[in-house]
mmCIF file of C-alpha atoms in Angstrom:
data_model
loop_
_atom_site.group_PDB
_atom_site.id
_atom_site.type_symbol
_atom_site.label_atom_id
_atom_site.label_comp_id
_atom_site.label_asym_id
_atom_site.label_seq_id
_atom_site.Cartn_x
_atom_site.Cartn_y
_atom_site.Cartn_z
ATOM 1 C CA ALA A 13 0.000 0.000 0.000
ATOM 2 C CA GLN A 14 1.071 3.541 -0.594
ATOM 3 C CA LYS A 15 0.732 6.071 2.168
ATOM 4 C CA VAL A 16 1.916 9.524 3.195
ATOM 5 C CA THR A 17 2.049 10.564 6.824
ATOM 6 C CA GLN A 18 2.374 14.117 8.062
ATOM 7 C CA ALA A 19 2.438 13.665 11.804
ATOM 8 C CA GLN A 20 2.362 17.367 12.628
ATOM 9 C CA THR A 21 -1.226 18.586 12.437
ATOM 10 C CA GLU A 22 -0.508 22.197 13.393
ATOM 11 C CA ILE A 23 2.626 24.216 13.956
ATOM 12 C CA SER A 24 2.788 27.757 15.266
ATOM 13 C CA VAL A 25 5.933 29.855 15.089
ATOM 14 C CA VAL A 26 6.878 33.476 15.432
ATOM 15 C CA GLU A 27 8.051 35.330 12.373
ATOM 16 C CA LYS A 28 11.729 34.817 11.498
ATOM 17 C CA GLU A 29 11.891 31.429 13.170
ATOM 18 C CA ASP A 30 12.941 28.406 11.119
ATOM 19 C CA VAL A 31 10.395 25.601 10.867
ATOM 20 C CA THR A 32 10.546 22.036 9.513
ATOM 21 C CA LEU A 33 7.526 20.139 8.251
ATOM 22 C CA ASP A 34 7.878 16.375 8.361
ATOM 23 C CA CYS A 35 6.737 13.898 5.715
ATOM 24 C CA VAL A 36 7.110 10.119 5.823
ATOM 25 C CA TYR A 37 5.968 7.933 2.948
ATOM 26 C CA GLU A 38 5.390 4.250 2.242
ATOM 27 C CA THR A 39 5.648 2.618 -1.160
ATOM 28 C CA ARG A 40 6.862 -0.610 -2.721
ATOM 29 C CA ASP A 41 7.649 1.081 -6.011
ATOM 30 C CA THR A 42 11.295 1.495 -6.921
ATOM 31 C CA THR A 43 10.486 4.567 -8.991
ATOM 32 C CA TYR A 44 8.263 7.195 -7.467
ATOM 33 C CA TYR A 45 7.853 10.950 -7.149
ATOM 34 C CA LEU A 46 7.362 13.150 -4.128
ATOM 35 C CA PHE A 47 5.762 16.570 -4.037
ATOM 36 C CA TRP A 48 5.047 19.421 -1.698
ATOM 37 C CA TYR A 49 2.068 21.690 -2.241
ATOM 38 C CA LYS A 50 1.005 24.813 -0.357
ATOM 39 C CA GLN A 51 -2.679 25.604 0.234
ATOM 40 C CA PRO A 52 -3.147 29.199 1.407
ATOM 41 C CA PRO A 53 -6.463 30.393 2.869
ATOM 42 C CA SER A 54 -7.699 31.090 -0.658
ATOM 43 C CA GLY A 55 -7.831 27.313 -1.117
ATOM 44 C CA GLU A 56 -5.867 26.762 -4.314
ATOM 45 C CA LEU A 57 -3.093 24.157 -4.168
ATOM 46 C CA VAL A 58 0.210 25.680 -5.216
ATOM 47 C CA PHE A 59 3.014 23.423 -6.432
ATOM 48 C CA LEU A 60 6.306 23.895 -4.572
ATOM 49 C CA ILE A 61 8.628 21.048 -5.523
ATOM 50 C CA ARG A 62 8.866 17.645 -7.199
ATOM 51 C CA ARG A 63 11.554 15.086 -6.416
ATOM 52 C CA ASN A 64 12.040 11.678 -8.041
ATOM 53 C CA SER A 65 13.254 8.622 -6.181
ATOM 54 C CA PHE A 66 16.593 8.536 -7.980
ATOM 55 C CA ASP A 67 17.597 12.001 -6.919
ATOM 56 C CA GLU A 68 18.435 12.298 -3.247
ATOM 57 C CA GLN A 69 20.137 15.629 -3.532
ATOM 58 C CA ASN A 70 18.748 18.207 -1.183
ATOM 59 C CA GLU A 71 17.322 21.285 -2.789
ATOM 60 C CA ILE A 72 17.205 24.909 -1.766
ATOM 61 C CA SER A 73 14.988 27.568 -3.280
ATOM 62 C CA GLY A 74 15.243 30.877 -1.514
ATOM 63 C CA ARG A 75 13.996 30.407 2.048
ATOM 64 C CA TYR A 76 12.720 26.901 1.240
ATOM 65 C CA SER A 77 14.761 23.711 1.425
ATOM 66 C CA TRP A 78 13.947 20.043 1.142
ATOM 67 C CA ASN A 79 15.689 17.037 2.662
ATOM 68 C CA PHE A 80 14.965 13.728 0.902
ATOM 69 C CA GLN A 81 16.239 10.572 2.626
ATOM 70 C CA LYS A 82 15.299 7.222 1.104
ATOM 71 C CA SER A 83 16.824 5.334 4.044
ATOM 72 C CA THR A 84 14.176 6.749 6.356
ATOM 73 C CA SER A 85 11.475 7.269 3.684
ATOM 74 C CA SER A 86 11.276 10.927 4.558
ATOM 75 C CA PHE A 87 10.952 14.117 2.543
ATOM 76 C CA ASN A 88 11.048 17.010 4.985
ATOM 77 C CA PHE A 89 10.494 20.662 4.173
ATOM 78 C CA THR A 90 12.212 23.543 5.974
ATOM 79 C CA ILE A 91 11.288 27.205 5.819
ATOM 80 C CA THR A 92 14.055 29.500 6.972
ATOM 81 C CA ALA A 93 13.249 32.875 8.522
ATOM 82 C CA SER A 94 9.497 32.284 8.291
ATOM 83 C CA GLN A 95 7.153 35.087 7.300
ATOM 84 C CA VAL A 96 3.470 35.701 7.965
ATOM 85 C CA VAL A 97 2.759 34.997 4.280
ATOM 86 C CA ASP A 98 4.014 31.450 4.802
ATOM 87 C CA SER A 99 0.898 30.726 6.866
ATOM 88 C CA ALA A 100 -0.950 27.981 5.037
ATOM 89 C CA VAL A 101 -1.640 24.270 4.972
ATOM 90 C CA TYR A 102 1.232 22.298 3.467
ATOM 91 C CA PHE A 103 0.711 18.913 1.840
ATOM 92 C CA CYS A 104 3.230 16.247 1.008
ATOM 93 C CA ALA A 105 2.203 13.869 -1.779
ATOM 94 C CA LEU A 106 3.445 10.662 -3.408
ATOM 95 C CA ARG A 107 2.925 9.538 -6.999
ATOM 96 C CA SER A 108 3.979 6.161 -8.279
ATOM 97 C CA SER A 109 5.518 5.919 -11.714
ATOM 98 C CA ASN A 110 2.860 3.603 -13.087
ATOM 99 C CA THR A 111 -0.168 5.679 -12.077
ATOM 100 C CA GLY A 112 -0.904 9.342 -12.370
ATOM 101 C CA LYS A 113 -2.735 9.863 -9.127
ATOM 102 C CA LEU A 114 -1.301 11.678 -6.145
ATOM 103 C CA ILE A 115 -1.601 10.295 -2.632
ATOM 104 C CA PHE A 116 -1.652 13.150 -0.149
ATOM 105 C CA GLY A 117 -0.842 13.334 3.508
ATOM 106 C CA GLN A 118 -3.337 14.953 5.842
ATOM 107 C CA GLY A 119 -1.486 18.240 5.755
ATOM 108 C CA THR A 120 0.268 20.431 8.296
ATOM 109 C CA THR A 121 -1.243 23.793 9.165
ATOM 110 C CA LEU A 122 1.499 26.349 9.662
ATOM 111 C CA GLN A 123 0.715 29.569 11.467
ATOM 112 C CA VAL A 124 3.374 32.254 11.452
ATOM 113 C CA LYS A 125 2.673 35.002 13.961
ATOM 114 C CA PRO A 126 4.077 38.502 13.586
ATOM 115 C CA GLY B 28 -6.625 32.385 -18.298
ATOM 116 C CA ALA B 29 -3.439 30.391 -18.012
ATOM 117 C CA GLY B 30 -4.443 28.146 -15.122
ATOM 118 C CA VAL B 31 -6.994 25.448 -14.445
ATOM 119 C CA SER B 32 -10.449 26.918 -13.992
ATOM 120 C CA GLN B 33 -13.426 25.376 -12.214
ATOM 121 C CA THR B 34 -17.050 26.408 -12.133
ATOM 122 C CA PRO B 35 -19.014 27.086 -10.095
ATOM 123 C CA SER B 36 -16.797 28.157 -7.228
ATOM 124 C CA ASN B 37 -19.567 27.341 -4.793
ATOM 125 C CA LYS B 38 -22.593 25.104 -5.137
ATOM 126 C CA VAL B 39 -25.307 24.617 -2.561
ATOM 127 C CA THR B 40 -27.862 21.921 -3.228
ATOM 128 C CA GLU B 41 -30.421 19.844 -1.427
ATOM 129 C CA LYS B 42 -30.103 16.196 -0.566
ATOM 130 C CA GLY B 43 -31.220 14.032 -3.455
ATOM 131 C CA LYS B 44 -30.513 16.573 -6.182
ATOM 132 C CA TYR B 45 -28.210 16.184 -9.183
ATOM 133 C CA VAL B 46 -25.148 18.414 -9.625
ATOM 134 C CA GLU B 47 -22.532 19.009 -12.294
ATOM 135 C CA LEU B 48 -19.107 20.454 -11.640
ATOM 136 C CA ARG B 49 -16.988 21.727 -14.493
ATOM 137 C CA CYS B 50 -13.230 21.777 -15.010
ATOM 138 C CA ASP B 51 -11.365 23.582 -17.778
ATOM 139 C CA PRO B 52 -7.730 22.410 -17.849
ATOM 140 C CA ILE B 53 -4.632 24.276 -18.907
ATOM 141 C CA SER B 54 -4.469 24.493 -22.678
ATOM 142 C CA GLY B 55 -2.465 21.616 -24.131
ATOM 143 C CA HIS B 56 -2.700 19.440 -21.015
ATOM 144 C CA THR B 57 -4.191 16.107 -21.998
ATOM 145 C CA ALA B 58 -4.206 14.509 -18.554
ATOM 146 C CA LEU B 59 -6.934 15.591 -16.145
ATOM 147 C CA TYR B 60 -7.617 14.540 -12.548
ATOM 148 C CA TRP B 61 -10.452 15.001 -10.088
ATOM 149 C CA TYR B 62 -9.874 14.954 -6.337
ATOM 150 C CA ARG B 63 -12.152 15.500 -3.363
ATOM 151 C CA GLN B 64 -11.018 17.308 -0.237
ATOM 152 C CA SER B 65 -13.034 17.028 2.936
ATOM 153 C CA LEU B 66 -12.572 19.521 5.756
ATOM 154 C CA GLY B 67 -9.248 19.078 7.504
ATOM 155 C CA GLN B 68 -8.086 16.336 5.136
ATOM 156 C CA GLY B 69 -5.766 16.024 2.191
ATOM 157 C CA PRO B 70 -7.220 15.685 -1.297
ATOM 158 C CA GLU B 71 -8.335 12.183 -2.268
ATOM 159 C CA PHE B 72 -8.142 10.911 -5.826
ATOM 160 C CA LEU B 73 -11.386 10.274 -7.696
ATOM 161 C CA ILE B 74 -10.686 9.777 -11.402
ATOM 162 C CA TYR B 75 -8.017 10.339 -14.048
ATOM 163 C CA PHE B 76 -8.503 11.037 -17.759
ATOM 164 C CA GLN B 77 -5.905 10.680 -20.464
ATOM 165 C CA GLY B 78 -7.505 12.364 -23.441
ATOM 166 C CA THR B 79 -11.174 11.452 -23.635
ATOM 167 C CA GLY B 80 -11.008 8.173 -21.761
ATOM 168 C CA ALA B 81 -11.024 7.485 -18.044
ATOM 169 C CA ALA B 82 -7.691 5.730 -17.448
ATOM 170 C CA ASP B 83 -8.310 5.200 -13.744
ATOM 171 C CA ASP B 84 -11.649 5.636 -11.977
ATOM 172 C CA SER B 85 -10.747 3.608 -8.913
ATOM 173 C CA GLY B 86 -11.319 6.545 -6.578
ATOM 174 C CA LEU B 87 -14.990 7.131 -7.400
ATOM 175 C CA PRO B 88 -16.811 6.262 -4.158
ATOM 176 C CA ASN B 89 -19.918 4.723 -5.737
ATOM 177 C CA ASP B 90 -22.042 4.694 -8.871
ATOM 178 C CA ARG B 91 -23.665 8.032 -8.031
ATOM 179 C CA PHE B 92 -20.435 9.649 -9.205
ATOM 180 C CA PHE B 93 -19.597 9.879 -12.879
ATOM 181 C CA ALA B 94 -17.250 12.027 -14.959
ATOM 182 C CA VAL B 95 -16.897 12.727 -18.653
ATOM 183 C CA ARG B 96 -14.447 14.452 -20.927
ATOM 184 C CA PRO B 97 -16.007 14.097 -24.388
ATOM 185 C CA GLU B 98 -13.572 16.207 -26.396
ATOM 186 C CA GLY B 99 -10.439 15.676 -24.361
ATOM 187 C CA SER B 100 -10.474 19.136 -22.831
ATOM 188 C CA VAL B 101 -13.258 20.271 -20.492
ATOM 189 C CA SER B 102 -14.421 17.693 -17.971
ATOM 190 C CA THR B 103 -17.648 17.465 -15.995
ATOM 191 C CA LEU B 104 -18.018 15.608 -12.720
ATOM 192 C CA LYS B 105 -21.606 14.524 -12.178
ATOM 193 C CA ILE B 106 -23.127 13.509 -8.873
ATOM 194 C CA GLN B 107 -26.575 11.960 -8.739
ATOM 195 C CA ARG B 108 -28.865 11.790 -5.705
ATOM 196 C CA THR B 109 -26.498 13.901 -3.630
ATOM 197 C CA GLU B 110 -26.020 13.063 0.033
ATOM 198 C CA ARG B 111 -24.832 15.254 2.894
ATOM 199 C CA GLY B 112 -21.611 13.250 2.984
ATOM 200 C CA ASP B 113 -20.792 14.471 -0.527
ATOM 201 C CA SER B 114 -20.156 17.949 0.877
ATOM 202 C CA ALA B 115 -16.509 18.773 0.175
ATOM 203 C CA VAL B 116 -14.253 20.794 -2.088
ATOM 204 C CA TYR B 117 -13.853 19.142 -5.471
ATOM 205 C CA LEU B 118 -10.483 19.854 -7.048
ATOM 206 C CA CYS B 119 -9.434 19.443 -10.627
ATOM 207 C CA ALA B 120 -5.831 19.210 -11.834
ATOM 208 C CA SER B 121 -4.217 18.921 -15.235
ATOM 209 C CA ARG B 122 -0.840 17.731 -16.509
ATOM 210 C CA LYS B 123 1.070 17.725 -19.776
ATOM 211 C CA ALA B 124 0.589 14.867 -22.193
ATOM 212 C CA GLY B 125 1.848 11.402 -21.562
ATOM 213 C CA VAL B 126 4.683 11.970 -19.121
ATOM 214 C CA PHE B 127 4.017 10.928 -15.553
ATOM 215 C CA THR B 128 6.900 12.932 -14.271
ATOM 216 C CA ASP B 129 5.236 16.208 -15.060
ATOM 217 C CA THR B 130 3.530 18.157 -12.349
ATOM 218 C CA GLN B 131 -0.203 18.372 -11.760
ATOM 219 C CA TYR B 132 -1.514 21.919 -11.559
ATOM 220 C CA PHE B 133 -4.655 22.453 -9.542
ATOM 221 C CA GLY B 134 -7.673 24.660 -10.023
ATOM 222 C CA PRO B 135 -9.303 26.687 -7.230
ATOM 223 C CA GLY B 136 -11.903 24.007 -6.552
ATOM 224 C CA THR B 137 -15.686 23.884 -6.272
ATOM 225 C CA ARG B 138 -17.061 23.907 -2.757
ATOM 226 C CA LEU B 139 -20.137 21.662 -2.728
ATOM 227 C CA THR B 140 -22.561 21.887 0.164
ATOM 228 C CA VAL B 141 -25.418 19.404 0.369
ATOM 229 C CA LEU B 142 -28.133 20.496 2.776
#
């Protein structure tokens, strides 16, 4: 079975703090893809990053960074120097190579207070 | 517009009624997906179209749910005999042709409320 677990339901930080959102996945596929999406209060899912199972290099994009570790089946997301505009629900998702559908975690609600 | 569009943005209906939800994908995207997101949950897959045909409908909860994409572009999700448990946000996403590695881009969703 394929599954994504985001154990943190809600996180609250003060602006400028660093915050890490955890994601653990389960799959028997040898080729798969992992995603992070952001869902602000407006409701639309915004794509942040895609990572395939062959590429374990960590990635940094501005204040965002991602740590992919196949050994622990984790794909964690860190926001450095958080801002109020980062407040949203963040979803981690898994897609197997032989299907198109995404399997989402339950999401982590991040609240950044000024 | 450049993104995925969905209409209506909100739909309120009574139990037992029939509803149609529309999705207009990004131009040139031949793959189209429907998901359902209940309050406080992640989106759950319903159905996937490649072109005009449903390539995977394993997520449809029962035979009251049906979706079509007759010309390989716009898709309509149809729900018969709506129940209160159908209340959710219905999301549509599209992806470029034929390559699973490409990203799915989501529309703003239709919030369905069944009274």
